[in-house]
CSV table of C-alpha atoms and ligand atoms in Angstrom, one decimal:
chain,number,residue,atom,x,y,z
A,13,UNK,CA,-3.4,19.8,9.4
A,14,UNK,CA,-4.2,16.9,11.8
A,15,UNK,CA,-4.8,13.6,10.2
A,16,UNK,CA,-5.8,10.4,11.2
A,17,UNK,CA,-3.5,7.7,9.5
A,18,UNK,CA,-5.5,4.2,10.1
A,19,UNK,CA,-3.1,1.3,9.8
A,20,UNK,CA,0.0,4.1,10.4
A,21,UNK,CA,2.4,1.1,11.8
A,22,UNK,CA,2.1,-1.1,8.6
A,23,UNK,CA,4.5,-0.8,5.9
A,24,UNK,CA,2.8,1.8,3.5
A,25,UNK,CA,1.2,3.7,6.9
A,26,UNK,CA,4.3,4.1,8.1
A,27,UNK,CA,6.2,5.9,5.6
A,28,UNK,CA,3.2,8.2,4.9
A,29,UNK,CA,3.4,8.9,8.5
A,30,UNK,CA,7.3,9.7,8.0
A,31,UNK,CA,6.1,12.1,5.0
A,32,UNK,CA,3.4,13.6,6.1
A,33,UNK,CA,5.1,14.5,9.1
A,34,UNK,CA,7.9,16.3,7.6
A,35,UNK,CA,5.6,18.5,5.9
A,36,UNK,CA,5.0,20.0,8.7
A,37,UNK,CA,1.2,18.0,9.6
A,38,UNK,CA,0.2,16.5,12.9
A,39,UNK,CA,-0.4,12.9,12.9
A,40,UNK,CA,-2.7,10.7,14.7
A,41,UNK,CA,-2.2,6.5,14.4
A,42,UNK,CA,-4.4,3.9,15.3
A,43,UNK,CA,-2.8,-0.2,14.8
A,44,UNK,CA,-3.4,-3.1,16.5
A,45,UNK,CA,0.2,-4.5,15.6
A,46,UNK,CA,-1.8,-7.2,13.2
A,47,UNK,CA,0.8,-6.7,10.5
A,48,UNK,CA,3.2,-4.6,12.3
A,49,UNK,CA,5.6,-4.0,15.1
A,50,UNK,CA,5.8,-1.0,18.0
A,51,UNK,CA,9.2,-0.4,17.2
A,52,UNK,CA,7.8,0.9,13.8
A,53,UNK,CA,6.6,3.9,16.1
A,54,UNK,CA,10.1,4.6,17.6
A,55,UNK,CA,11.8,5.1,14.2
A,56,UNK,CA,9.3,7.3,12.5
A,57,UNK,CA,10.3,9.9,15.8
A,58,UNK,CA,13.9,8.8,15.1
A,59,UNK,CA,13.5,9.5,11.0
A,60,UNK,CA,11.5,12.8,11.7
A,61,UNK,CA,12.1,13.7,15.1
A,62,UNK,CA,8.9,14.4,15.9
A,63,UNK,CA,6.1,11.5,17.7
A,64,UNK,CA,3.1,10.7,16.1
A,65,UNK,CA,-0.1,10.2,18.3
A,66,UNK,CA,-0.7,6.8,19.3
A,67,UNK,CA,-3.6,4.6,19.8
A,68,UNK,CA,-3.4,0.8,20.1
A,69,UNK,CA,-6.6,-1.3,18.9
A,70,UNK,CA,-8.3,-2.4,15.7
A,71,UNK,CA,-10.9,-0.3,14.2
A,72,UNK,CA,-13.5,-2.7,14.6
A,73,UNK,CA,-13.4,-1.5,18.0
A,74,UNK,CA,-16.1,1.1,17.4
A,75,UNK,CA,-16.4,2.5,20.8
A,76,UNK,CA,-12.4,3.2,21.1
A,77,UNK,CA,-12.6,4.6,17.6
A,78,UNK,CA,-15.2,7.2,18.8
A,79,UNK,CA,-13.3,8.0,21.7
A,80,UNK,CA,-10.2,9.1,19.4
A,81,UNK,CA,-12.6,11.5,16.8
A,82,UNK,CA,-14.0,12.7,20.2
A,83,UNK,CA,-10.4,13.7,21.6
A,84,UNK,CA,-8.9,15.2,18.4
A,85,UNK,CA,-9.8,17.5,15.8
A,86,UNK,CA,-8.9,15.9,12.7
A,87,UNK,CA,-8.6,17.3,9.4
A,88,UNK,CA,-8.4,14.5,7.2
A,89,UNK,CA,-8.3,10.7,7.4
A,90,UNK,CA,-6.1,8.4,5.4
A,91,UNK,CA,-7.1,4.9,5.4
A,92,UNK,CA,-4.2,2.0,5.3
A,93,UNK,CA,-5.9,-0.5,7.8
A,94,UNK,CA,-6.8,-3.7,5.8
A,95,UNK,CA,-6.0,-7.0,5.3
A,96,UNK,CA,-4.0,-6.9,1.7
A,97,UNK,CA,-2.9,-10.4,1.1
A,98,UNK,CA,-4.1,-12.1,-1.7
A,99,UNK,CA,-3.4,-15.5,-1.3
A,100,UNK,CA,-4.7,-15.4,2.7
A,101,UNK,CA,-7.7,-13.8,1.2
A,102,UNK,CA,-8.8,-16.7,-0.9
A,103,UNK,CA,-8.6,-19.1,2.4
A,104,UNK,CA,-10.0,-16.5,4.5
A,105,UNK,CA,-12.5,-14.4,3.1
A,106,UNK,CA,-15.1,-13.7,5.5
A,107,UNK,CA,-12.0,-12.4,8.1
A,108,UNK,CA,-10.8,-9.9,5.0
A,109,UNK,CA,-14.7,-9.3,3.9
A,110,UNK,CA,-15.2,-8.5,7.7
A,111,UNK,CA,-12.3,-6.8,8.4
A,112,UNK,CA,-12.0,-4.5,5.2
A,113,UNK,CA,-15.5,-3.6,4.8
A,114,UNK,CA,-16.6,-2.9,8.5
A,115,UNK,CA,-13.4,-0.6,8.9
A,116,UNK,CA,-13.8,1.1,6.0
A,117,UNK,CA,-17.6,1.6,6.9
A,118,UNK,CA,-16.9,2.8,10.8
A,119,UNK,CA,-14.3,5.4,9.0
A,120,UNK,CA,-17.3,6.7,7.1
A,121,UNK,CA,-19.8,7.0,10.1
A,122,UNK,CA,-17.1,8.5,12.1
A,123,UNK,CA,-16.1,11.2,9.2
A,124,UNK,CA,-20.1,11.7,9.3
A,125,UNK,CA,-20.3,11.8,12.9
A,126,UNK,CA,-17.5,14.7,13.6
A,127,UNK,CA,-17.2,16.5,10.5
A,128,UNK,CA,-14.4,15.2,9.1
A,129,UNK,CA,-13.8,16.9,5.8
A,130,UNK,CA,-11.7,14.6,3.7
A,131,UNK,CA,-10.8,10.7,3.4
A,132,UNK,CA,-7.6,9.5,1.2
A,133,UNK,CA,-8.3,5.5,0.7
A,134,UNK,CA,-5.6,3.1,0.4
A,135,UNK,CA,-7.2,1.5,-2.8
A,136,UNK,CA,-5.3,-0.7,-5.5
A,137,UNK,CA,-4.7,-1.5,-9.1
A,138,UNK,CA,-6.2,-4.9,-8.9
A,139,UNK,CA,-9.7,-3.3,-8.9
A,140,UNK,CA,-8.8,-3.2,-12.8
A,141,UNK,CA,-8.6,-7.0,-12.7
A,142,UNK,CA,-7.3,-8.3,-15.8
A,143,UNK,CA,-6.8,-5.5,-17.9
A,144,UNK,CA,-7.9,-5.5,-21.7
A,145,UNK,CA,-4.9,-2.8,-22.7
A,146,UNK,CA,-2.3,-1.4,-20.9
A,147,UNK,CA,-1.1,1.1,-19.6
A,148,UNK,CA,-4.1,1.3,-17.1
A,149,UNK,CA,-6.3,5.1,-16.7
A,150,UNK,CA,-8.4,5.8,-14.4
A,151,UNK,CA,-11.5,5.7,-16.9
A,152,UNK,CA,-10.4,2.0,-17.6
A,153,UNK,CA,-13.5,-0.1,-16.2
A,154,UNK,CA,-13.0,-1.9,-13.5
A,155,UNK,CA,-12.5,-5.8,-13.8
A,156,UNK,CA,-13.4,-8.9,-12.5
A,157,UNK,CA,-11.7,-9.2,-9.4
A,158,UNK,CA,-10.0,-12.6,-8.6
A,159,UNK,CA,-9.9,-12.6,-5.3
A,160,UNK,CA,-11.7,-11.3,-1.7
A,161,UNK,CA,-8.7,-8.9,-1.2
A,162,UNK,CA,-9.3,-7.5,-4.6
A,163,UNK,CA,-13.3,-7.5,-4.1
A,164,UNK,CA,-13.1,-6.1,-1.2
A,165,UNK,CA,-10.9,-3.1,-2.2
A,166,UNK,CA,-13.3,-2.6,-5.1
A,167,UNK,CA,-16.3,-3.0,-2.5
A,168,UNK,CA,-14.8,-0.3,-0.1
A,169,UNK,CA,-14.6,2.3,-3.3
A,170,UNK,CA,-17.6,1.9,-3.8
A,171,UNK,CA,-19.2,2.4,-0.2
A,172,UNK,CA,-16.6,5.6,-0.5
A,173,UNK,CA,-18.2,6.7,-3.8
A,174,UNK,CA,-21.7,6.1,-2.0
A,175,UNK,CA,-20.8,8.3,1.1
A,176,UNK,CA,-19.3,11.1,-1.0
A,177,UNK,CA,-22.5,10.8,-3.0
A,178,UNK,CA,-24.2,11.3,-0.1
A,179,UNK,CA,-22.8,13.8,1.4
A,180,UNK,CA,-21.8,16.4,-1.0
A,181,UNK,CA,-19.6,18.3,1.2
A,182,UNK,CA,-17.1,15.1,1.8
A,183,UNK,CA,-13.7,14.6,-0.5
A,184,UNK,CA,-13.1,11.3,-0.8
A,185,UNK,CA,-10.0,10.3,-2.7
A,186,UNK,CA,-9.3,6.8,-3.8
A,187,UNK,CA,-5.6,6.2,-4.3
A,188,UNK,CA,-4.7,3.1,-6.8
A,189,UNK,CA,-1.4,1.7,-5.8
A,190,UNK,CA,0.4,-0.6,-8.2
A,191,UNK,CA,3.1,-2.7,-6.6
A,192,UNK,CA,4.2,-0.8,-3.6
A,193,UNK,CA,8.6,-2.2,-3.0
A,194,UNK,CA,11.4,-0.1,-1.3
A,195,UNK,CA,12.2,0.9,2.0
A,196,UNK,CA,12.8,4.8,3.4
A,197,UNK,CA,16.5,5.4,2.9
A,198,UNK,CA,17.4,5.2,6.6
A,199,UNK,CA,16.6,1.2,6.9
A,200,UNK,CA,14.7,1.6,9.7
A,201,UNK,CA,11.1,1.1,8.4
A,202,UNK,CA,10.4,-1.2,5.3
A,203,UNK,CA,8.9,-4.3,4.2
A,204,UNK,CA,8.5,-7.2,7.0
A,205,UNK,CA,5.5,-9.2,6.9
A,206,UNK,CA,4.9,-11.6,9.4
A,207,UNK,CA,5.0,-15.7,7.9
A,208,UNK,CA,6.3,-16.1,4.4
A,209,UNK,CA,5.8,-13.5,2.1
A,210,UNK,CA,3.0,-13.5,-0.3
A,211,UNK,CA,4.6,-10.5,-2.5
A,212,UNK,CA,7.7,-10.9,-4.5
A,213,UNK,CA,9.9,-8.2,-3.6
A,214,UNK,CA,9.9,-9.3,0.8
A,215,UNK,CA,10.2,-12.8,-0.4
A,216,UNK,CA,13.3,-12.1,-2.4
A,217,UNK,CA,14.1,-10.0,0.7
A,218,UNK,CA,14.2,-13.3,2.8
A,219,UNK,CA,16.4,-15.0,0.1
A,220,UNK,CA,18.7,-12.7,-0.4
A,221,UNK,CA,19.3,-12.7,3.7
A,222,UNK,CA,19.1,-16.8,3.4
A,223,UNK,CA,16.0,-17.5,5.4
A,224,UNK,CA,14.2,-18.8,2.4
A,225,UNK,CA,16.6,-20.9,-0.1
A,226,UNK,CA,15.0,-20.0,-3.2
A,227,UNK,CA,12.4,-18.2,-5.3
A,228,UNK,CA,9.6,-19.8,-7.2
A,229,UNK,CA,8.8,-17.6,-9.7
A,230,UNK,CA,5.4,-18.5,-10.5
A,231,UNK,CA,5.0,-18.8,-14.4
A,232,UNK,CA,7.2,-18.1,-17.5
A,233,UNK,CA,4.9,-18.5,-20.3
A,234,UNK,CA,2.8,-15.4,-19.7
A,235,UNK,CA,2.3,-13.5,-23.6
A,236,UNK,CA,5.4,-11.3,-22.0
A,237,UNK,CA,9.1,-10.0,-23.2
A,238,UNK,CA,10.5,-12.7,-21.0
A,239,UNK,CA,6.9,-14.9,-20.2
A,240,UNK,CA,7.1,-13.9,-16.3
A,241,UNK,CA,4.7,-11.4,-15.1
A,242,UNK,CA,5.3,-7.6,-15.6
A,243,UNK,CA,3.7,-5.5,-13.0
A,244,UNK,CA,4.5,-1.2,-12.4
A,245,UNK,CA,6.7,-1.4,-9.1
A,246,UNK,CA,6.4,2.3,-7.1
A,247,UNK,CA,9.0,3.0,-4.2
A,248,UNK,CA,6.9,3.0,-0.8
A,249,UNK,CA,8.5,6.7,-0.8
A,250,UNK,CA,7.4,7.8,-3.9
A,251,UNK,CA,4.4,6.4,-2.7
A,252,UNK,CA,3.8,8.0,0.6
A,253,UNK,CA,4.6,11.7,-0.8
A,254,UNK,CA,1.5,11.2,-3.2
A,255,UNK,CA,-0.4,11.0,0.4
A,256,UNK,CA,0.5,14.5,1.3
A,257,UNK,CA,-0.5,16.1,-2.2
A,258,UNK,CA,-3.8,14.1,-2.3
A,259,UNK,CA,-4.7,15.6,1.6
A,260,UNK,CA,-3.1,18.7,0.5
A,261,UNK,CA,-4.9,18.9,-2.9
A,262,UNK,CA,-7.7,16.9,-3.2
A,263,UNK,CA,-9.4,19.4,-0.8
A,264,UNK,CA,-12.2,19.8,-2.6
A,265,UNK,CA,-15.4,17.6,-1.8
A,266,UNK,CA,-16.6,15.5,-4.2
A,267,UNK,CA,-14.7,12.1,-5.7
A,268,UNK,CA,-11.3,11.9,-6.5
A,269,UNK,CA,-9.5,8.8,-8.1
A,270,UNK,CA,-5.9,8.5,-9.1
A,271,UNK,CA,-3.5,5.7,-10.1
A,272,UNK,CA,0.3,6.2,-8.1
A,273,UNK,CA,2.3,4.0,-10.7
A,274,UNK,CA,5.4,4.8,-12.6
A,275,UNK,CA,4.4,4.2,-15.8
A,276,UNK,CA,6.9,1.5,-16.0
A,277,UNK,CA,6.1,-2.4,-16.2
A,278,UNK,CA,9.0,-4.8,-15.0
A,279,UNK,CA,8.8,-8.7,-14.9
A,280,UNK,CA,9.9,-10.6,-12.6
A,281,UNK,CA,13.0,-11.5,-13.9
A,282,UNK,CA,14.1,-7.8,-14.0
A,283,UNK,CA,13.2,-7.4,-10.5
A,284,UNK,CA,15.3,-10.3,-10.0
A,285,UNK,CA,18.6,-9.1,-12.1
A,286,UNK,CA,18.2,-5.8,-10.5
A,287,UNK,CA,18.2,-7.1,-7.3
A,288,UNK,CA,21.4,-9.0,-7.8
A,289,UNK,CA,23.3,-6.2,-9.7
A,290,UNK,CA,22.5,-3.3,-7.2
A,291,UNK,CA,23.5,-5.5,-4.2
A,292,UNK,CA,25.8,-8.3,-5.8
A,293,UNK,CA,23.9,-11.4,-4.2
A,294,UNK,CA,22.6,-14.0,-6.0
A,295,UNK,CA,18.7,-14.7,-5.8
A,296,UNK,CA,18.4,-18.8,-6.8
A,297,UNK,CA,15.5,-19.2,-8.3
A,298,UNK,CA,13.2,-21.9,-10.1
A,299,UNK,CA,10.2,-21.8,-12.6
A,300,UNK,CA,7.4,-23.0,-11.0
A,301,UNK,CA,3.1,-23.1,-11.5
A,302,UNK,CA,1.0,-19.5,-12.5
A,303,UNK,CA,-0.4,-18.6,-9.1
A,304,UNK,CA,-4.1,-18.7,-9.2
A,305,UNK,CA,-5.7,-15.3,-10.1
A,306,UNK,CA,-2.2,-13.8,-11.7
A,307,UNK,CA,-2.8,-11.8,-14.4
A,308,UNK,CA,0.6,-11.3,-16.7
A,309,UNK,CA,0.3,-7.8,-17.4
A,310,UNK,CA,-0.3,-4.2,-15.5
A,311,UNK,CA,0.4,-1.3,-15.7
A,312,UNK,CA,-0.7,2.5,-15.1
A,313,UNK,CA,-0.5,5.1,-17.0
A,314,UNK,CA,0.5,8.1,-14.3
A,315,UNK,CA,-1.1,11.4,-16.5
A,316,UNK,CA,-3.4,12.4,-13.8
A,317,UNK,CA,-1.2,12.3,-11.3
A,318,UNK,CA,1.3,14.8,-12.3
A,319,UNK,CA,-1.6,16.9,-13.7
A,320,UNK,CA,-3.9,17.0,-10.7
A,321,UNK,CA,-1.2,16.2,-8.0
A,322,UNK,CA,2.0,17.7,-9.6
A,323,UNK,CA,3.3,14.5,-8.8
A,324,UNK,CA,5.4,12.1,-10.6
A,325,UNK,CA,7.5,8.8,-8.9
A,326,UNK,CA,11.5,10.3,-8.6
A,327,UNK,CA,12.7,6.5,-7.6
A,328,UNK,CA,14.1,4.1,-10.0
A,329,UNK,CA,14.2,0.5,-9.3
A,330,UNK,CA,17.8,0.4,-8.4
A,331,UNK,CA,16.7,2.7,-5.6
A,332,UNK,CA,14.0,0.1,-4.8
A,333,UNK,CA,16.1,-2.6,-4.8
A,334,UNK,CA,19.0,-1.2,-2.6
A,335,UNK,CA,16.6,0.7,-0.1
A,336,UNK,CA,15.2,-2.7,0.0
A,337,UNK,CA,18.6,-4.3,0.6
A,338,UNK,CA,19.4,-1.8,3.4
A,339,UNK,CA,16.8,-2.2,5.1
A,340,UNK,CA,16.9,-5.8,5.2
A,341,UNK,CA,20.4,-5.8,6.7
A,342,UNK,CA,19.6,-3.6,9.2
A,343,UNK,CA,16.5,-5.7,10.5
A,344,UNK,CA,15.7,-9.1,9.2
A,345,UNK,CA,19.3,-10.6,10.0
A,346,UNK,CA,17.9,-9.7,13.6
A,347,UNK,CA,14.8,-11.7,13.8
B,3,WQD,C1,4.1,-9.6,-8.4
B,3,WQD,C2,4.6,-10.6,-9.5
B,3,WQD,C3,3.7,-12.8,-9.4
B,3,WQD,C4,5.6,-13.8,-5.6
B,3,WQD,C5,-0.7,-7.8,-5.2
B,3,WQD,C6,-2.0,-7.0,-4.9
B,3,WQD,C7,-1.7,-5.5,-5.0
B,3,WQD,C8,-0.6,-5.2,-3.9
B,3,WQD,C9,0.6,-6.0,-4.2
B,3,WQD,C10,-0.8,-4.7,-1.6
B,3,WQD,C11,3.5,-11.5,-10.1
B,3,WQD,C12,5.2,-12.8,-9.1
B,3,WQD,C13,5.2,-13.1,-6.7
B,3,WQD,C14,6.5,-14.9,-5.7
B,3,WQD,C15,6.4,-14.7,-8.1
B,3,WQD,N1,-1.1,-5.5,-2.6
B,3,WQD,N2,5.6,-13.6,-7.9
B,3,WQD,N3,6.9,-15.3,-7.0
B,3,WQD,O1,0.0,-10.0,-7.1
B,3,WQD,O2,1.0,-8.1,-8.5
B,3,WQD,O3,-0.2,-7.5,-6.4
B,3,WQD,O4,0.3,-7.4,-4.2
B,3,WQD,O5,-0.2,-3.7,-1.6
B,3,WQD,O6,-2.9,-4.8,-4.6
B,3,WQD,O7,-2.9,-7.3,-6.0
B,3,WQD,O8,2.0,-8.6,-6.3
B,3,WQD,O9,4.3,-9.1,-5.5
B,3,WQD,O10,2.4,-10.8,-5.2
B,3,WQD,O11,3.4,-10.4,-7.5
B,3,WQD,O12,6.8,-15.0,-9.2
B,3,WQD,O13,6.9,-15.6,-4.7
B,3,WQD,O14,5.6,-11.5,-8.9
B,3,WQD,O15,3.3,-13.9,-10.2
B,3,WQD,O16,3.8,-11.7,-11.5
B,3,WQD,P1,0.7,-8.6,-7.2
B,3,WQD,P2,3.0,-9.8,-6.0
């Protein structure tokens, strides 16, 4: 199949690129670099051997977007390209509402436009909000966001659900990522967001390589094992494969939603002891503040995954933490 990966130079685009691939698919990008780097391109030919097709511009560029449905017969769009952190989204929330919603709704018109048969959205466990039991199904009601990233993730499933509703012969598949950490085994594509990180695993990253001196690990009186927050962390890899079952079997029109978690909730601290053990650095840290909008629990529960996908996540966090690691050494000493 051809597919259209939207946002195929960021982190999680990137290794679904590398996946889907080496399943033997075609592969289309459009980025505009916003949260990325070129060189992401050169290593997903160097991982695969094979080039995706390139386009350089942000979505909201409706007229370029056009010209790449009307030069390529897709099969099946999978939609990364969004603005995804949370603390930036509180300060800028019309950029994210603008950003997130109008890409999301040009992806639509276009799938309308040229008969594009099937959309896999990059979607997200905080659509849940702050969950009244854990672990998390997908018939759990969605909560009260706390933030515009959030909101907006919730809003674009919903303009999804709309579209498929209104046109019965579309499959749209929402994907609900927990916590997303890891690198591809190589260590030439991973984690690296641009600024300080606003997600725990790339800032232990930067400490662990001494850019940063410490973490702040933000609250230890949650109503947890060890009162820091406990979230279900999924390598990027394990990830990016459940891409290529959802285009592969999520064919059939109509709505598809799944959570890609491993069933597994960590706190932060175990992140943090697993990171140490698995590499043998020590990660300084100090107790600070709850961040705003933290919840202390999440969770999914992966069922209909591995009945509907056949999938199930193979990594374990040691895997996360030294594909993590690896990749770090190979790049981040660098910049
Ligand atoms: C994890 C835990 C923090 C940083 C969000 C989005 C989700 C996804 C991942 C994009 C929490 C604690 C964090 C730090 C800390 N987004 N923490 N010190 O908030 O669970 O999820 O990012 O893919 O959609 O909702 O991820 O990594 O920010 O936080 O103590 O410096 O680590 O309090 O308990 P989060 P996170």
């Amino acid at each position: 199949m051809n597919i259209l990966v939207a946002g195929g130079a960021g982190y999680i685009g990137s290794h679904i690129c590398v996946e889907l691939l080496e399943a033997g698919h075609d592969v289309v990008v459009i980025d505009d670099f916003s949260n990325s780097r070129p060189e992401v391109l050169d290593y997903i030919k160097e991982i695969t051997g094979k080039a995706v097709k390139f386009y350089e511009f942000n979505i909201l560029d409706e007229a370029k977007t056009k010209q790449v449905f009307a030069e390529n017969k897709l099969d099946a769009i999978i939609h990364c390209a969004a603005f995804k952190a949370v603390g930036e989204s509180v300060v800028k929330p019309i950029e994210y509402y603008m950003n997130n919603l109008t890409t999301t709704l040009i992806m639509a018109k276009m799938m309308r436009d040229y008969e594009v048969k099937s959309i896999v959205f990059s979607s997200s466990a905080t659509v849940y909000g702050d969950p009244e039991t854990v672990p998390l199904t997908e018939d759990c009601k969605l909560g009260e966001t706390t933030n515009p990233y959030g909101t907006s993730k919730a809003m674009m499933e919903r303009i999804l659900m709309d579209v498929a509703h209104a046109y019965p012969q579309m499959s749209v598949s929402l994907l609900r990522y927990f916590n997303p950490i890891g690198a591809h085994e190589s260590g030439l594509i991973g984690e690296n967001p641009k600024g300080i990180p606003n997600n725990l695993m790339p800032y232990i990253m930067k400490v662990a390589i001494g850019e940063l001196p410490e973490l702040g690990v933000f609250g230890n009186d949650y109503d947890t094992p060890d009162g820091t927050g406990v979230r279900d962390y999924i390598h990027v890899v394990d990830l990016a494969k459940g891409h290529v079952l959802a285009i592969e079997k999520y064919a059939t029109p109509g709505v598809h939603i799944c959570n890609l978690g491993t069933g597994k909730g960590y706190s932060v601290l175990d992140i943090v002891n697993a990171f140490e053990l698995v590499n043998n650095i020590k990660i300084p840290y100090v107790i600070k503040d709850r961040r705003p909008g933290d919840i202390a629990t999440c969770y999914a529960d992966p069922t209909r995954a591995k009945e509907e996908l056949d999938w199930v996540a193979e990594k374990t966090l040691d895997d996360m933490c030294r594909d993590t690691w690896n990749f770090a050494k190979k790049h981040l000493k660098d910049d």
